[in-house]
Amino acid sequence: MSLMNEILERVRRKDPEQMEFHQAVKEVLDTLEPTIARHPEFVKAGIFERIVEPDRVVMFRVPWVDDRGEVQVNRGIRVQFNNAIGPYKGGLRFHPSVNLGIIKFLGFEQIFKNSLTTLPMGGAKGGSDFDPKGRSEMEVMRFCQAFMRELYRHIGADTDVPAGDIGVGGREIGYMYGYYKKIRNEHTGVLTGKALDYGGSLVRPEATGYGVTYFAAEMLATRGQEMKDKVALVSGSGNVAQYTVEKINALGGRVISLSDSNGTIIDEKGIDAGKLAFVMDLKNNRRGRIKEYADKYGAKFFEGQDVWDVAREQGLKVDMAFPSATQNEINGKNAEALVKNGCGCVSEGANMPSTPEAVDVFQEYKILYGPGKAANAGGVATSGLEMSQNSMRFSWSREEVDSRLQGIMKSIHRACLDASETYGRKGDYVTGANIAGFIKVARSMLAYGIV
Ligand code: NDP
Ligand code: 2IT
């Protein structure tokens, strides 16, 4: 058995129930195979065995009291995966589906993503099975405080810097930061995604969606194409989806879909700035369901279906796809339908939104396929810029941050292409992203010896 298969087998045997983690590890190890011949020193130092084992996993009880006075108990997790190139860095996810396998997959992906950003950040992820949906403002606040009551002892501006992800946005970061500041009596860059008034960075809210779109534009340019007049599907309707729509519109494209866990809206006329403002108010302030969009604008609503099922069943002809909801949302069958109906570019806002079968389809048909750890790295990159500004006790203008973000997305795109070419898989962004992200981390681990 090859070394990579042996390692994968061991990972599977150790934690048989962690399916998403196995999936992420398999994809990375498969594509790292060609590095073995060029870097025998990595094998000798056990880098591949070591990189799939988190530095540390913290799991804790989060008890809190709901509005009826009843005690609720959730589970909190922080996986500090690898800090070879910088302090642990990565988001927190609050969603009922959260478990250790999901947080490990996300933390593992984050190692390579953060390395690609060119900034000094290690990989981590955390979260809880708490479901903010249907909870009152005070319940969310009490939960966030209870979560931070334990997490605070494991994090720090130079140790581990959490941020948002699914179910964690500006509101939750505010409550968690406020509580950290209270119990530690220090005002420091320990979380990113903060509001501007207390140390946040301009463009951080927009950064993931903008970055995903910049990455797609870079990919299109390699084939002499641009975004103008192209039609796109976007899934989800949260932070990433919203700013993806905004930037696609700015570049002259047209987005015809959005979704949430209750269904999908299709608006062939396009989600313009006015409609997007409605979505932002609906989702970020009123915390309503995307169905309201269909009611307000007379768009079609597909109850209980995701964007990719709807696209296949309706035979939607689109040029681009931006999955921005969650892992494994595009399966092989739906990927095939997308490509056959003309989609030539997929830029992943979500983490691992395409199943291995879907990725195979995109690669077989040689469409432009930007995997999440490259395409959505603009979010964490701008978190890195927030950390820099916090350290300097200074803040950059919107233009300054956006131009750095654009520069970083260009450099990630270039690094992926260069690595794909060096390792004999030119234009394969999956191989390119994994290898380019890996090398810097591996070299650093090598330099430290066996620790
Ligand atoms: P939000 O919580 O703001 O939005 C998530 C959206 O996806 C909501 O519309 C939600 O619907 C939908 N969704 C989430 N989980 C499911 C599910 N299991 N089934 C169906 N729909 C679902 O999160 P973000 O926009 O921040 O995150 C979206 C994706 O982008 C995630 O994969 C995240 O890991 C990734 N990402 C986020 C970054 C960031 O900076 N925020 C950076 C890089 C990647 P509903 O409201 O009904 O649950
Ligand atoms: O998946 C991700 O990269 C994020 N959720 C953002 C992490 C961060 O630290 O900004």
Coordinates of C-alpha atoms and ligand atoms in Angstrom, one line a residue:
M1 CA 0.0 0.0 0.0
S2 CA 1.2 3.5 -0.8
L3 CA 2.2 5.8 2.1
M4 CA -0.7 8.1 1.5
N5 CA -3.2 5.2 1.6
E6 CA -1.6 3.8 4.7
I7 CA -2.1 7.2 6.4
L8 CA -5.6 7.5 5.2
E9 CA -6.5 4.0 6.4
R10 CA -5.1 4.8 9.9
V11 CA -7.1 8.1 10.0
R12 CA -10.3 6.1 9.1
R13 CA -9.6 3.4 11.6
K14 CA -8.9 5.8 14.5
D15 CA -12.1 7.8 14.1
P16 CA -14.4 5.7 11.9
E17 CA -17.4 8.1 12.3
Q18 CA -15.7 11.2 11.1
M19 CA -16.8 11.0 7.4
E20 CA -16.2 14.6 6.4
F21 CA -12.8 14.6 7.9
H22 CA -11.8 11.4 6.0
Q23 CA -13.1 13.1 2.8
A24 CA -11.0 16.2 3.3
V25 CA -7.9 14.2 4.2
K26 CA -8.3 11.9 1.3
E27 CA -8.5 14.7 -1.2
V28 CA -5.4 16.4 0.2
L29 CA -3.3 13.3 0.5
D30 CA -4.2 12.1 -3.0
T31 CA -3.0 15.4 -4.5
L32 CA 0.1 15.6 -2.3
E33 CA 1.4 12.3 -3.7
P34 CA 3.8 14.0 -6.2
T35 CA 5.5 15.9 -3.5
I36 CA 6.9 12.6 -2.1
A37 CA 9.4 12.2 -4.9
R38 CA 10.6 15.8 -4.7
H39 CA 10.7 16.0 -0.9
P40 CA 11.9 12.7 0.6
E41 CA 12.8 14.8 3.7
F42 CA 9.1 15.3 4.4
V43 CA 8.6 11.5 4.5
K44 CA 11.6 11.0 6.7
A45 CA 10.3 13.5 9.2
G46 CA 6.8 12.0 9.3
I47 CA 5.3 15.3 8.1
F48 CA 2.3 13.5 6.4
E49 CA 1.5 11.4 9.4
R50 CA 1.8 14.5 11.7
I51 CA -0.2 16.9 9.6
V52 CA -3.4 14.8 9.8
E53 CA -3.4 14.8 13.6
P54 CA -4.6 18.0 15.3
D55 CA -2.2 19.7 17.7
R56 CA -5.0 19.8 20.2
V57 CA -8.8 19.3 20.5
V58 CA -10.8 21.0 23.2
M59 CA -14.3 19.9 24.0
F60 CA -16.5 21.5 26.6
R61 CA -19.9 21.8 28.1
V62 CA -21.9 25.0 27.4
P63 CA -24.7 25.3 30.0
W64 CA -27.1 28.3 29.7
V65 CA -30.6 29.3 30.7
D66 CA -33.3 29.8 28.0
D67 CA -36.1 32.4 28.2
R68 CA -38.4 30.0 30.0
G69 CA -35.9 29.6 32.8
E70 CA -34.9 26.1 31.7
V71 CA -31.3 24.9 31.6
Q72 CA -29.9 24.0 28.2
V73 CA -26.7 22.2 27.6
N74 CA -24.7 22.4 24.3
R75 CA -21.3 21.1 23.4
G76 CA -18.5 23.5 22.5
I77 CA -15.5 22.4 20.4
R78 CA -12.2 24.1 19.3
V79 CA -9.8 22.1 17.2
Q80 CA -6.3 23.7 17.1
F81 CA -5.0 21.9 14.2
N82 CA -1.6 23.3 13.2
N83 CA 0.3 26.5 14.2
A84 CA 3.5 25.9 12.2
I85 CA 3.2 29.2 10.3
G86 CA 1.3 31.4 12.7
P87 CA -1.2 31.5 15.6
Y88 CA -4.2 29.2 15.2
K89 CA -6.9 31.0 13.1
G90 CA -10.3 30.0 11.9
G91 CA -14.0 30.4 12.3
L92 CA -16.7 29.3 14.8
R93 CA -19.8 27.5 13.5
F94 CA -23.1 27.4 15.4
H95 CA -25.3 24.8 13.7
P96 CA -27.2 21.7 15.0
S97 CA -25.2 19.5 12.7
V98 CA -21.8 20.5 14.3
N99 CA -19.8 17.5 15.6
L100 CA -16.1 16.7 16.0
G101 CA -15.7 15.2 12.5
I102 CA -17.1 18.4 10.8
I103 CA -14.9 20.7 12.9
K104 CA -11.9 18.6 12.2
F105 CA -12.5 18.7 8.4
L106 CA -12.9 22.5 8.6
G107 CA -9.8 22.9 10.7
F108 CA -7.7 20.7 8.5
E109 CA -8.8 22.6 5.3
Q110 CA -8.0 25.8 7.1
I111 CA -4.3 24.9 7.5
F112 CA -3.8 25.0 3.7
K113 CA -6.2 27.9 3.1
N114 CA -4.4 30.1 5.6
S115 CA -1.1 29.2 4.2
L116 CA -2.3 30.2 0.7
T117 CA -3.2 33.6 1.9
T118 CA 0.5 34.5 2.2
L119 CA -0.2 35.7 5.8
P120 CA 1.1 34.1 9.0
M121 CA -1.8 32.1 10.3
G122 CA -2.1 28.5 11.4
G123 CA -5.3 26.4 11.0
A124 CA -8.1 25.9 13.5
K125 CA -11.9 25.7 13.7
G126 CA -14.5 25.5 16.4
G127 CA -18.2 25.8 17.1
S128 CA -21.2 24.3 18.8
D129 CA -24.3 22.3 18.1
F130 CA -26.3 25.3 19.3
D131 CA -29.0 26.3 16.8
P132 CA -29.5 30.1 16.8
K133 CA -32.6 29.8 14.7
G134 CA -35.8 30.7 16.6
R135 CA -33.8 31.9 19.6
S136 CA -34.4 35.3 21.1
E137 CA -31.7 38.0 21.1
M138 CA -31.2 37.4 24.9
E139 CA -30.9 33.7 24.4
V140 CA -28.2 34.2 21.7
M141 CA -26.4 36.6 24.0
R142 CA -26.5 34.2 27.0
F143 CA -25.3 31.3 24.8
C144 CA -22.4 33.3 23.4
Q145 CA -21.4 34.4 26.9
A146 CA -21.5 30.8 28.2
F147 CA -19.5 29.6 25.2
M148 CA -16.8 32.2 25.8
R149 CA -16.8 31.5 29.5
E150 CA -14.8 28.3 28.7
L151 CA -13.2 29.2 25.3
Y152 CA -11.4 32.3 26.7
R153 CA -8.8 30.2 28.4
H154 CA -7.7 28.5 25.2
I155 CA -7.4 31.6 22.9
G156 CA -5.4 34.8 22.6
A157 CA -4.2 37.3 20.0
D158 CA -0.9 35.4 19.6
T159 CA -2.3 32.0 20.4
D160 CA -5.6 31.4 18.6
V161 CA -7.9 33.9 16.9
P162 CA -11.5 32.7 16.2
A163 CA -13.9 34.4 13.8
G164 CA -17.3 33.7 12.2
D165 CA -18.7 30.9 10.0
I166 CA -22.2 29.5 9.6
G167 CA -24.5 30.9 12.4
V168 CA -21.8 33.2 13.7
G169 CA -21.9 36.8 12.3
G170 CA -21.3 40.3 13.6
R171 CA -23.9 39.9 16.4
E172 CA -22.4 36.8 17.9
I173 CA -18.8 38.1 17.5
G174 CA -20.0 41.2 19.4
Y175 CA -21.4 39.2 22.3
M176 CA -18.3 36.9 22.5
Y177 CA -15.8 39.8 22.2
G178 CA -17.7 41.8 24.9
Y179 CA -17.5 38.9 27.3
Y180 CA -13.9 38.1 26.6
K181 CA -13.0 41.7 27.2
K182 CA -15.0 41.6 30.5
I183 CA -13.4 38.5 32.0
R184 CA -9.8 39.0 30.7
N185 CA -9.8 42.8 31.2
E186 CA -8.0 43.3 27.9
H187 CA -8.9 44.8 24.6
T188 CA -6.9 42.9 22.1
G189 CA -7.3 41.3 18.6
V190 CA -8.5 38.0 19.9
L191 CA -11.4 37.7 17.5
T192 CA -11.9 38.9 14.0
G193 CA -15.1 39.9 12.3
K194 CA -15.5 42.6 14.9
A195 CA -17.6 45.7 14.1
L196 CA -15.7 48.8 13.0
D197 CA -16.4 50.7 16.2
Y198 CA -14.4 48.4 18.4
G199 CA -11.5 47.2 16.2
G200 CA -13.0 45.6 13.1
S201 CA -11.7 46.0 9.6
L202 CA -13.4 47.6 6.7
V203 CA -14.3 45.0 4.0
R204 CA -14.2 42.0 6.4
P205 CA -18.0 41.4 6.1
E206 CA -17.7 41.6 2.3
A207 CA -14.4 39.8 2.0
T208 CA -15.3 36.1 1.4
G209 CA -17.9 36.9 -1.2
Y210 CA -15.8 39.5 -3.0
G211 CA -12.8 37.2 -2.9
V212 CA -14.7 34.2 -4.3
T213 CA -15.8 36.5 -7.2
Y214 CA -12.3 37.9 -7.8
F215 CA -11.0 34.3 -7.9
A216 CA -13.6 33.4 -10.5
A217 CA -12.7 36.4 -12.6
E218 CA -9.0 35.4 -12.4
M219 CA -9.9 31.8 -13.6
L220 CA -12.1 33.2 -16.4
A221 CA -9.2 35.4 -17.5
T222 CA -7.1 32.4 -18.2
R223 CA -9.5 31.5 -20.9
G224 CA -9.9 35.0 -22.2
Q225 CA -13.3 35.5 -20.6
E226 CA -14.9 38.0 -18.3
M227 CA -17.8 38.0 -15.9
K228 CA -19.9 40.6 -17.9
D229 CA -23.2 39.2 -19.0
K230 CA -22.6 35.8 -17.5
V231 CA -25.4 34.1 -15.6
A232 CA -24.7 32.6 -12.2
L233 CA -26.3 30.4 -9.6
V234 CA -25.5 31.2 -5.9
S235 CA -26.7 29.0 -3.1
G236 CA -27.2 30.0 0.5
S237 CA -28.3 33.5 1.5
G238 CA -26.0 34.3 4.3
N239 CA -22.8 36.3 4.6
V240 CA -20.9 34.7 1.8
A241 CA -23.8 34.4 -0.7
Q242 CA -24.9 38.1 -0.2
Y243 CA -21.5 39.6 -1.0
T244 CA -20.9 37.2 -3.8
V245 CA -24.1 38.5 -5.4
E246 CA -23.0 42.1 -4.8
K247 CA -19.7 41.6 -6.5
I248 CA -21.0 39.6 -9.4
N249 CA -23.5 42.4 -10.1
A250 CA -20.6 45.0 -9.9
L251 CA -18.7 43.0 -12.5
G252 CA -21.7 42.9 -14.9
G253 CA -22.9 39.4 -14.2
R254 CA -26.5 38.3 -13.3
V255 CA -27.4 36.0 -10.3
I256 CA -30.6 34.1 -10.6
S257 CA -30.8 32.0 -7.4
L258 CA -30.5 32.0 -3.6
S259 CA -31.5 29.5 -1.0
D260 CA -31.8 28.6 2.7
S261 CA -32.5 25.4 4.5
N262 CA -36.2 25.7 3.6
G263 CA -35.9 26.1 -0.1
T264 CA -34.6 27.9 -3.2
I265 CA -35.7 31.0 -5.1
I266 CA -35.2 31.4 -8.9
D267 CA -35.4 34.9 -10.3
E268 CA -34.5 34.8 -14.0
K269 CA -34.5 38.7 -14.2
G270 CA -31.6 38.7 -11.8
I271 CA -31.1 39.7 -8.1
D272 CA -30.3 43.4 -8.6
A273 CA -29.0 45.9 -5.9
G274 CA -32.5 46.7 -4.7
K275 CA -33.5 43.1 -4.3
L276 CA -30.2 42.3 -2.6
A277 CA -30.8 45.1 -0.1
F278 CA -34.1 43.4 0.7
V279 CA -32.3 40.0 1.2
M280 CA -29.8 41.6 3.5
D281 CA -32.5 43.2 5.7
L282 CA -34.5 39.9 5.6
K283 CA -31.5 37.7 6.6
N284 CA -29.4 40.0 8.8
N285 CA -32.0 42.1 10.6
R286 CA -35.3 40.3 10.5
R287 CA -33.8 36.8 10.4
G288 CA -36.6 35.6 8.0
R289 CA -36.8 32.9 5.4
I290 CA -35.8 33.3 1.7
K291 CA -39.4 32.4 0.7
E292 CA -40.4 36.0 1.5
Y293 CA -38.3 37.0 -1.6
A294 CA -40.5 34.9 -3.8
D295 CA -43.6 36.4 -2.3
K296 CA -42.3 40.0 -2.7
Y297 CA -40.8 39.8 -6.2
G298 CA -43.0 37.1 -7.8
A299 CA -40.0 34.8 -8.2
K300 CA -40.3 31.0 -8.2
F301 CA -39.9 29.2 -4.9
F302 CA -39.0 25.5 -4.6
E303 CA -39.8 24.4 -1.1
G304 CA -37.4 22.0 0.5
Q305 CA -35.1 21.8 -2.5
D306 CA -31.6 23.0 -2.9
V307 CA -30.3 25.1 -5.8
W308 CA -28.5 22.2 -7.5
D309 CA -31.6 19.9 -7.5
V310 CA -33.7 22.7 -8.9
A311 CA -31.1 23.5 -11.5
R312 CA -31.0 19.9 -12.7
E313 CA -34.8 19.4 -12.6
Q314 CA -35.5 22.7 -14.4
G315 CA -32.6 22.3 -16.8
L316 CA -31.3 25.8 -15.9
K317 CA -28.7 27.1 -18.3
V318 CA -26.1 29.1 -16.5
D319 CA -22.4 30.0 -17.0
M320 CA -21.1 29.9 -13.4
A321 CA -21.9 28.4 -10.0
F322 CA -21.0 29.7 -6.6
P323 CA -22.0 27.2 -3.9
S324 CA -22.1 29.2 -0.7
A325 CA -24.2 27.2 1.8
T326 CA -22.5 24.2 3.3
Q327 CA -20.4 21.0 2.7
N328 CA -21.4 18.4 0.2
E329 CA -24.3 20.4 -1.3
I330 CA -23.4 19.5 -5.0
N331 CA -23.5 15.8 -5.7
G332 CA -22.2 14.0 -8.9
K333 CA -25.5 13.9 -10.6
N334 CA -26.2 17.6 -10.2
A335 CA -22.6 18.5 -11.1
E336 CA -23.0 16.6 -14.4
A337 CA -26.3 18.4 -15.1
L338 CA -24.7 21.8 -14.4
V339 CA -21.8 21.2 -16.8
K340 CA -24.0 19.8 -19.5
N341 CA -26.2 22.8 -19.2
G342 CA -23.3 25.1 -20.0
C343 CA -21.7 25.9 -16.6
G344 CA -18.0 26.4 -17.2
C345 CA -16.9 27.9 -13.9
V346 CA -17.4 26.9 -10.3
S347 CA -15.9 29.0 -7.5
E348 CA -16.6 27.6 -4.0
G349 CA -17.7 30.1 -1.3
A350 CA -18.6 27.3 1.0
N351 CA -16.0 24.8 2.4
M352 CA -16.0 21.5 0.6
P353 CA -19.4 22.1 -1.0
S354 CA -18.8 19.6 -3.8
T355 CA -18.8 15.8 -3.2
P356 CA -15.8 13.8 -4.5
E357 CA -18.0 12.6 -7.4
A358 CA -18.9 16.2 -8.2
V359 CA -15.2 17.2 -8.2
D360 CA -14.5 14.3 -10.6
V361 CA -17.1 15.6 -13.0
F362 CA -15.7 19.2 -12.9
Q363 CA -12.2 17.9 -13.6
E364 CA -13.3 15.4 -16.2
Y365 CA -15.0 18.1 -18.3
K366 CA -12.0 20.5 -17.6
I367 CA -14.2 23.4 -16.5
L368 CA -12.7 26.1 -14.3
Y369 CA -13.0 24.7 -10.8
G370 CA -11.8 26.7 -7.9
P371 CA -11.9 24.7 -4.6
G372 CA -13.0 26.4 -1.4
K373 CA -9.6 26.5 0.2
A374 CA -8.4 28.8 -2.6
A375 CA -11.5 30.5 -3.8
N376 CA -13.0 31.5 -0.4
A377 CA -9.6 32.3 1.3
G378 CA -10.4 36.1 1.0
G379 CA -12.4 35.9 4.2
V380 CA -9.7 34.6 6.4
A381 CA -7.1 36.7 4.5
T382 CA -9.0 39.9 5.5
S383 CA -9.2 38.5 9.0
G384 CA -5.4 38.4 8.9
L385 CA -5.5 42.1 7.8
E386 CA -7.8 42.8 10.7
M387 CA -5.2 41.2 13.0
S388 CA -2.5 43.4 11.5
Q389 CA -4.5 46.6 12.0
N390 CA -5.2 45.6 15.6
S391 CA -1.5 45.0 16.2
M392 CA -0.7 48.4 14.8
R393 CA -3.6 50.0 16.6
F394 CA -4.5 51.6 13.3
S395 CA -7.1 51.1 10.6
W396 CA -6.8 51.1 6.8
S397 CA -9.2 52.7 4.4
R398 CA -11.8 50.6 2.5
E399 CA -9.7 51.1 -0.7
E400 CA -6.5 50.0 1.0
V401 CA -8.1 46.8 2.4
D402 CA -9.9 45.9 -0.8
S403 CA -6.8 46.4 -2.9
R404 CA -4.8 44.1 -0.5
L405 CA -7.7 41.6 -0.8
Q406 CA -7.6 41.7 -4.6
G407 CA -3.8 41.3 -4.5
I408 CA -4.0 38.3 -2.2
M409 CA -6.7 36.6 -4.4
K410 CA -4.5 37.2 -7.5
S411 CA -1.5 35.7 -5.7
I412 CA -3.4 32.7 -4.5
H413 CA -4.7 32.1 -8.0
R414 CA -1.1 32.4 -9.4
A415 CA 0.3 30.1 -6.7
C416 CA -2.3 27.4 -7.5
L417 CA -1.6 27.6 -11.2
D418 CA 2.2 27.6 -10.7
A419 CA 2.1 24.6 -8.4
S420 CA -0.3 22.7 -10.7
E421 CA 2.2 23.2 -13.5
T422 CA 5.3 22.3 -11.5
Y423 CA 3.7 19.1 -10.4
G424 CA 2.5 18.1 -13.9
R425 CA -1.2 18.9 -13.5
K426 CA -1.5 22.3 -15.2
G427 CA -4.8 24.1 -14.6
D428 CA -5.8 21.7 -11.9
Y429 CA -6.6 24.1 -9.1
V430 CA -7.2 21.3 -6.5
T431 CA -3.7 19.9 -6.8
G432 CA -2.3 23.4 -7.1
A433 CA -4.1 24.7 -3.9
N434 CA -3.2 21.7 -1.8
I435 CA 0.5 21.6 -2.8
A436 CA 1.0 25.3 -2.7
G437 CA -0.6 25.5 0.7
F438 CA 1.2 22.4 2.1
I439 CA 4.8 23.2 1.2
K440 CA 5.2 26.2 3.4
V441 CA 3.6 24.4 6.4
A442 CA 5.7 21.3 5.8
R443 CA 9.0 23.2 5.5
S444 CA 8.2 25.0 8.8
M445 CA 7.4 21.7 10.6
L446 CA 10.6 20.3 9.2
A447 CA 12.6 23.3 10.6
Y448 CA 11.1 22.8 14.1
G449 CA 12.2 19.1 14.4
I450 CA 10.0 16.5 15.9
V451 CA 7.7 18.5 18.2
Ligands
NDP1 P1 -24.3 32.1 7.2 O1 -24.7 31.5 8.4 O2 -24.2 33.5 7.1 O3 -25.2 31.5 6.0 C1 -25.3 30.2 5.7 C2 -26.4 30.0 4.6 O4 -26.3 28.7 4.1 C3 -27.8 30.2 5.1 O5 -28.6 30.7 4.0 C4 -28.2 28.8 5.5 O6 -29.6 28.6 5.5 C5 -27.5 28.0 4.5 N1 -27.2 26.7 5.1 C6 -26.3 26.4 6.0 N2 -26.2 25.2 6.4 C7 -27.2 24.6 5.6 C8 -27.6 23.2 5.5 N3 -27.1 22.2 6.2 N4 -28.6 23.0 4.6 C9 -29.1 24.0 3.9 N5 -28.7 25.3 3.9 C10 -27.8 25.5 4.8 O7 -22.9 31.4 6.9 P2 -21.7 31.9 5.9 O8 -22.3 32.6 4.7 O9 -20.7 32.6 6.7 O10 -21.1 30.5 5.4 C11 -21.5 29.8 4.3 C12 -20.4 28.9 3.8 O11 -19.2 29.6 3.6 C13 -20.0 27.8 4.9 O12 -19.6 26.6 4.2 C14 -18.8 28.5 5.5 O13 -17.9 27.5 6.1 C15 -18.1 29.1 4.3 N6 -17.2 30.2 4.5 C16 -17.5 31.3 5.3 C17 -16.6 32.3 5.5 C18 -17.0 33.5 6.2 O14 -16.1 34.4 6.2 N7 -18.1 33.7 6.8 C19 -15.2 32.2 4.9 C20 -15.0 31.0 4.1 C21 -15.9 30.1 4.0 P3 -30.4 28.7 6.9 O15 -30.3 30.1 7.4 O16 -31.8 28.2 6.6 O17 -29.7 27.7 7.9
2IT2 O1 -13.9 29.1 6.6 C1 -13.3 30.2 6.8 O2 -12.3 30.5 6.3 C2 -14.0 31.2 7.7 N1 -15.0 30.9 8.2 C3 -13.3 32.5 8.1 C4 -12.3 32.3 9.1 C5 -11.6 33.5 9.7 O3 -10.8 33.3 10.6 O4 -11.9 34.6 9.2

